[in-house]
PDB file of C-alpha atoms and ligand atoms in Angstrom:
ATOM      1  CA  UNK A  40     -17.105 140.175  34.729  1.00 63.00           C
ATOM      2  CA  UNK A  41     -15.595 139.614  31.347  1.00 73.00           C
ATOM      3  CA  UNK A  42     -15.491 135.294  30.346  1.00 76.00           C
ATOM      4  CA  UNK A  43     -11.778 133.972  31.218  1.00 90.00           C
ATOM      5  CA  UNK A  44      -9.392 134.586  27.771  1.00 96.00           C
ATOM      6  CA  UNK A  45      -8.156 131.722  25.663  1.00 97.00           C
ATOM      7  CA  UNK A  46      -4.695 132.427  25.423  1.00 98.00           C
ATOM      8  CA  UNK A  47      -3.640 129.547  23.564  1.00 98.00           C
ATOM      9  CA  UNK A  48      -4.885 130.599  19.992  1.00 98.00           C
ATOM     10  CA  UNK A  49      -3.562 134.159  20.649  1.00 98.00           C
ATOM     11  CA  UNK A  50       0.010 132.138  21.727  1.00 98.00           C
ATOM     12  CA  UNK A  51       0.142 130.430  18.617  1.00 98.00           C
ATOM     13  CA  UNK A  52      -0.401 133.114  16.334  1.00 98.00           C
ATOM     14  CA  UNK A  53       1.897 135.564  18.219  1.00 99.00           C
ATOM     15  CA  UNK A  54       4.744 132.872  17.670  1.00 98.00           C
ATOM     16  CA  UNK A  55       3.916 132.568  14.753  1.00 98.00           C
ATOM     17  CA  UNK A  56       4.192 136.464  13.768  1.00 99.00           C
ATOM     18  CA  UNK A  57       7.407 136.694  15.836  1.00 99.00           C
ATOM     19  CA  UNK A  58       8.730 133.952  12.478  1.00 98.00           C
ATOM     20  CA  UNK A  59       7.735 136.506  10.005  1.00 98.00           C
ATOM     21  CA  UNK A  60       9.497 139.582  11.734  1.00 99.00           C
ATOM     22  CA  UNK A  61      11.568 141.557   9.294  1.00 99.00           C
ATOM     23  CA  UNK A  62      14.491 142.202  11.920  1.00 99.00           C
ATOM     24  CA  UNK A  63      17.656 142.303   9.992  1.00 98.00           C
ATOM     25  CA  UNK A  64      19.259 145.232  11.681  1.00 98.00           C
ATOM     26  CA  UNK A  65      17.896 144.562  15.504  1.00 98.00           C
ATOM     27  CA  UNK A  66      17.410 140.694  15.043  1.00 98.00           C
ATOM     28  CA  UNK A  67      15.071 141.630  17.641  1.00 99.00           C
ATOM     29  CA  UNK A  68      12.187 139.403  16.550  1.00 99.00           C
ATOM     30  CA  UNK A  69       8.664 140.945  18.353  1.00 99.00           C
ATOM     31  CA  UNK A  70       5.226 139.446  17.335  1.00 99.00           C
ATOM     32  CA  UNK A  71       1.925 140.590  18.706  1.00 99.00           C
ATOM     33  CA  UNK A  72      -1.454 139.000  18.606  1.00 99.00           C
ATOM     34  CA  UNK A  73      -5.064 140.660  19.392  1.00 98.00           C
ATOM     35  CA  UNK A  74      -8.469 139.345  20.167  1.00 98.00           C
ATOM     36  CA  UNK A  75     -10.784 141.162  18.774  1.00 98.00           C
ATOM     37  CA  UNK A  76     -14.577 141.743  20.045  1.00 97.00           C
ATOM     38  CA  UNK A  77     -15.988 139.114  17.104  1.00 97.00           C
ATOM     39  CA  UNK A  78     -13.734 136.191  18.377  1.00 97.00           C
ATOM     40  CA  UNK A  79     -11.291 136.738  15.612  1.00 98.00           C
ATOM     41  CA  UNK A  80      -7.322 137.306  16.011  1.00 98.00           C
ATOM     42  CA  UNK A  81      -5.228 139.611  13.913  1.00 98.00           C
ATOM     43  CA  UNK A  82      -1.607 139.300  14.359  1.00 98.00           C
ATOM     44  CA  UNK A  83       1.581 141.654  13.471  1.00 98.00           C
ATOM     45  CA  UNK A  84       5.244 141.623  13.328  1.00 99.00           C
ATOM     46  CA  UNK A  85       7.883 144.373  13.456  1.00 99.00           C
ATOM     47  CA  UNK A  86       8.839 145.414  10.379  1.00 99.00           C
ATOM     48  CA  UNK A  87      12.542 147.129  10.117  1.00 99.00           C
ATOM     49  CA  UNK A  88      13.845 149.407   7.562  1.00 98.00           C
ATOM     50  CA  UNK A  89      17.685 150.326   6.791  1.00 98.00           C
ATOM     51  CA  UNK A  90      16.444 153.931   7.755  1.00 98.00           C
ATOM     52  CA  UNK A  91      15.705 152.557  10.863  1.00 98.00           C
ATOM     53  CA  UNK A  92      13.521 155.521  12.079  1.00 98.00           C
ATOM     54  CA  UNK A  93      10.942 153.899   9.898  1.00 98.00           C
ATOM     55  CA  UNK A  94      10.787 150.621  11.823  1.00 98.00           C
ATOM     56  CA  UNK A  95       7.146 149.597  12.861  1.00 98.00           C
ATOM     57  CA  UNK A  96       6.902 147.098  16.287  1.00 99.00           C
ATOM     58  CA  UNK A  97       4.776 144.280  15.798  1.00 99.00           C
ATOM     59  CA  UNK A  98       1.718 145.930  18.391  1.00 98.00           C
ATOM     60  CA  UNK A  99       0.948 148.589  15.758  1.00 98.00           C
ATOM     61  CA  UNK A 100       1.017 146.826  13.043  1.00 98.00           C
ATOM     62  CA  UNK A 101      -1.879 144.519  14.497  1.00 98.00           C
ATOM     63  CA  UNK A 102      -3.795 147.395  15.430  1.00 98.00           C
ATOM     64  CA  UNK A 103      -3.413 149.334  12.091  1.00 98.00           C
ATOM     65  CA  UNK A 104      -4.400 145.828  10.112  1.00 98.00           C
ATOM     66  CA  UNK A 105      -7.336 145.562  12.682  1.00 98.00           C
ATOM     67  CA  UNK A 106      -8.432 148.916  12.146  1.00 98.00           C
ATOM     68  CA  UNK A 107      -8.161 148.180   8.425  1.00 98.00           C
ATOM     69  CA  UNK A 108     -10.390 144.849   8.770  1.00 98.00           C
ATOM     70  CA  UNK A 109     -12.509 147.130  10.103  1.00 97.00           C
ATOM     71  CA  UNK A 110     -12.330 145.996  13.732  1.00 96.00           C
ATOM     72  CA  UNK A 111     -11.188 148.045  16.690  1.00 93.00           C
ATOM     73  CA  UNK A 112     -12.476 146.827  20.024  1.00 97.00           C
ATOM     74  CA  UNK A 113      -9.519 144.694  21.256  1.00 98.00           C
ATOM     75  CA  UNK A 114     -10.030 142.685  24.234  1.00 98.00           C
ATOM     76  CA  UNK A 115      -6.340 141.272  24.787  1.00 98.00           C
ATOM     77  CA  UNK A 116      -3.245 140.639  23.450  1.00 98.00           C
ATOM     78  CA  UNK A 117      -0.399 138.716  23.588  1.00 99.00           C
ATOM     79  CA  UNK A 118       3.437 140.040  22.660  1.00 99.00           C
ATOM     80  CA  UNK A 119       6.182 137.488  22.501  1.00 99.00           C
ATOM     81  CA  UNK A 120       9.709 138.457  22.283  1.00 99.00           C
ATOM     82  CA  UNK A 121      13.136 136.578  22.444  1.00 98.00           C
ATOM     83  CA  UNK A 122      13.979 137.657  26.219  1.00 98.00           C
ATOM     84  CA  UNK A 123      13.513 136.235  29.770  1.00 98.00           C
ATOM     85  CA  UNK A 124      12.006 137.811  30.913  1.00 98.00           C
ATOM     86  CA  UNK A 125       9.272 138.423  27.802  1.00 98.00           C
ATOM     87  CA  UNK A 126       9.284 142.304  27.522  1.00 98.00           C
ATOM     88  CA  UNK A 127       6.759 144.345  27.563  1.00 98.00           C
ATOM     89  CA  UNK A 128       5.394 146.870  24.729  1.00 98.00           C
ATOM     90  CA  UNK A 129       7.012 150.012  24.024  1.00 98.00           C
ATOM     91  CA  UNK A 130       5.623 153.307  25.444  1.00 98.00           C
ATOM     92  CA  UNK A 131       4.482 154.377  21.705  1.00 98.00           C
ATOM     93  CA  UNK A 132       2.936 150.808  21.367  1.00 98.00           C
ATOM     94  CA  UNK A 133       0.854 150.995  24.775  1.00 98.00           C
ATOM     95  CA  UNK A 134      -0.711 154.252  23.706  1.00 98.00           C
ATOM     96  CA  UNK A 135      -1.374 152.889  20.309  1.00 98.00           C
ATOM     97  CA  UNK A 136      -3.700 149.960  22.133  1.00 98.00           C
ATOM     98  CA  UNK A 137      -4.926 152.411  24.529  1.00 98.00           C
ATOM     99  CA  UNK A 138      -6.229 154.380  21.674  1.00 97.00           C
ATOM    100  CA  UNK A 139      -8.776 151.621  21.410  1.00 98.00           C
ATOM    101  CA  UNK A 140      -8.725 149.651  24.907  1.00 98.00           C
ATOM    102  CA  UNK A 141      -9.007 151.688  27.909  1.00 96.00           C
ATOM    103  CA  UNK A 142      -8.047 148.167  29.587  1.00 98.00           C
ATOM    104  CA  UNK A 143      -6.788 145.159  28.826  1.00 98.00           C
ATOM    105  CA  UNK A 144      -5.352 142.114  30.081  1.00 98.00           C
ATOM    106  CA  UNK A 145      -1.505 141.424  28.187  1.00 98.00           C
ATOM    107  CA  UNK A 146       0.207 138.244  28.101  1.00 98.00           C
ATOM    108  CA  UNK A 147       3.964 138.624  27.807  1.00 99.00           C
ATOM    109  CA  UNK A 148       5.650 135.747  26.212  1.00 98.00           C
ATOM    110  CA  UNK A 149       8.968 134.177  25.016  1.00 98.00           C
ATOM    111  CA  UNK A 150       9.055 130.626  22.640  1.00 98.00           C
ATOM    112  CA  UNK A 151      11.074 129.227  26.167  1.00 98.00           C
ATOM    113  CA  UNK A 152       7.483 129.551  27.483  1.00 97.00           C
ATOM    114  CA  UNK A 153       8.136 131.729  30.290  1.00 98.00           C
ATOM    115  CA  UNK A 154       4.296 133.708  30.226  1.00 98.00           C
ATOM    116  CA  UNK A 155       3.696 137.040  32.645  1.00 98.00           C
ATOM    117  CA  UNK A 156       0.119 138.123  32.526  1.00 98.00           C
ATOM    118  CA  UNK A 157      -0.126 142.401  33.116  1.00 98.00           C
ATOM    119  CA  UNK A 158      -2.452 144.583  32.203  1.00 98.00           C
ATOM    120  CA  UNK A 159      -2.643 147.533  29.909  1.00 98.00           C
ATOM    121  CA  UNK A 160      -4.009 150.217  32.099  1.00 98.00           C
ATOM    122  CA  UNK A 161      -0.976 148.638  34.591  1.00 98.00           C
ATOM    123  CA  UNK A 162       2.166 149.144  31.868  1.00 98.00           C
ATOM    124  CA  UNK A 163       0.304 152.359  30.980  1.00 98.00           C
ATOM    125  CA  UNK A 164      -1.428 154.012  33.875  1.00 98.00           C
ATOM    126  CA  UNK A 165      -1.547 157.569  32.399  1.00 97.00           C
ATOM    127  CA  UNK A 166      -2.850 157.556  28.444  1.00 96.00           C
ATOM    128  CA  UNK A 167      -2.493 160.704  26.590  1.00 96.00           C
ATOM    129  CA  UNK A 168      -5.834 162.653  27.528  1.00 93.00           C
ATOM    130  CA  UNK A 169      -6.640 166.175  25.795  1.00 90.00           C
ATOM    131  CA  UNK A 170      -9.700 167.444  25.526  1.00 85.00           C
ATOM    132  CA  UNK A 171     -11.243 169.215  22.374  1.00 73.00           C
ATOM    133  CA  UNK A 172     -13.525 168.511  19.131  1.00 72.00           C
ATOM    134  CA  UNK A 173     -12.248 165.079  18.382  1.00 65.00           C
ATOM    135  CA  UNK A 174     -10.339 164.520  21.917  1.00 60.00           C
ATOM    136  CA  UNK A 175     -12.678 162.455  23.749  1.00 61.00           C
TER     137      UNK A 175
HETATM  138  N1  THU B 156       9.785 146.426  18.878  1.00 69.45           N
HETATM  139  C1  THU B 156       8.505 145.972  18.737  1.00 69.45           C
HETATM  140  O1  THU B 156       8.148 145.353  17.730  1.00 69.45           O
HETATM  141  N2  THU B 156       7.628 146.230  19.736  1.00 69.45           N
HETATM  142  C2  THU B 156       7.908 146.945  20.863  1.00 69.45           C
HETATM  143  O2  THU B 156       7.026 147.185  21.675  1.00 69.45           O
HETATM  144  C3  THU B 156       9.267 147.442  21.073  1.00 69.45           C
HETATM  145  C4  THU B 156      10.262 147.135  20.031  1.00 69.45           C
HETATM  146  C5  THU B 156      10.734 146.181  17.786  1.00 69.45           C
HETATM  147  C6  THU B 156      11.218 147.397  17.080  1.00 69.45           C
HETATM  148  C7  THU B 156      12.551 146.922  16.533  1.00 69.45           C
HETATM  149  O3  THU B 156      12.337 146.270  15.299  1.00 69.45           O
HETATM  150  C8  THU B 156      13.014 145.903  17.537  1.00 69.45           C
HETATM  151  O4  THU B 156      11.867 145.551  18.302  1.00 69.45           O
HETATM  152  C9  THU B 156      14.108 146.388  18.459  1.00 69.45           C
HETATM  153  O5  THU B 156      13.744 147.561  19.090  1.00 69.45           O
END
């Protein structure tokens, strides 16, 4: 059995993300927070762009500064977004965690408060799976 999660400092510094989103075109403000195996939390907004295909959500850009920190065994996360009820990640933002969680407990949030606790092997039963030289 894994020890019970402190949400609260993953809370804060999701909120605290969601403030820095750059969200001009969706004002769809999204921050994500991860613990990571050493204890420490690495947070990300979405970031927009007027070409909006080039938009990043706020769950990969906390793994991709993880990664870059050099750590990529995240344990949970917490998303908060503006809605009630607090949405879940996007399909292309579950498989990005499941690239380096095969499971994971995810708090969903909103700044009302409103909290709904799933699971990332729950929002994303079915990862990608091939098999090959570098697939496994
Ligand atoms: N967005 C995220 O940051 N995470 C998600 O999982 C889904 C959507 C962002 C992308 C865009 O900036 C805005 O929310 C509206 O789609």
């Amino acid at each position: 059995m894994s020890p019970p999660i402190d949400w609260e400092p993953l809370v804060e510094a999701a909120l605290a993300a969601q403030q820095r989103a750059y969200a001009p075109y969706s004002r769809f403000p999204v921050g994500a927070a991860l613990l990571m195996e050493d204890g420490s939390v690495v947070a990300g907004c979405n970031v927009e762009n007027r070409s909006f295909g080039l938009t990043v959500c706020a769950e990969r850009n906390a793994v991709t500064t993880a990664v870059a920190l050099g750590r990529t065994l995240p344990q949970a996360a917490v998303v908060v977004t503006g809605t009630s009820p607090p949405s879940p990640p996007c399909g292309m933002c579950l498989e990005s965690l499941a690239e380096f969680a095969r499971e994971m407990p995810i708090l969903l949030v909103n700044p009302a408060g409103e909290r709904v606790e799933s699971r990332l092997e729950e929002l994303l039963p079915c990862r990608f799976e091939w098999s090959g030289p570098h697939g496994d």
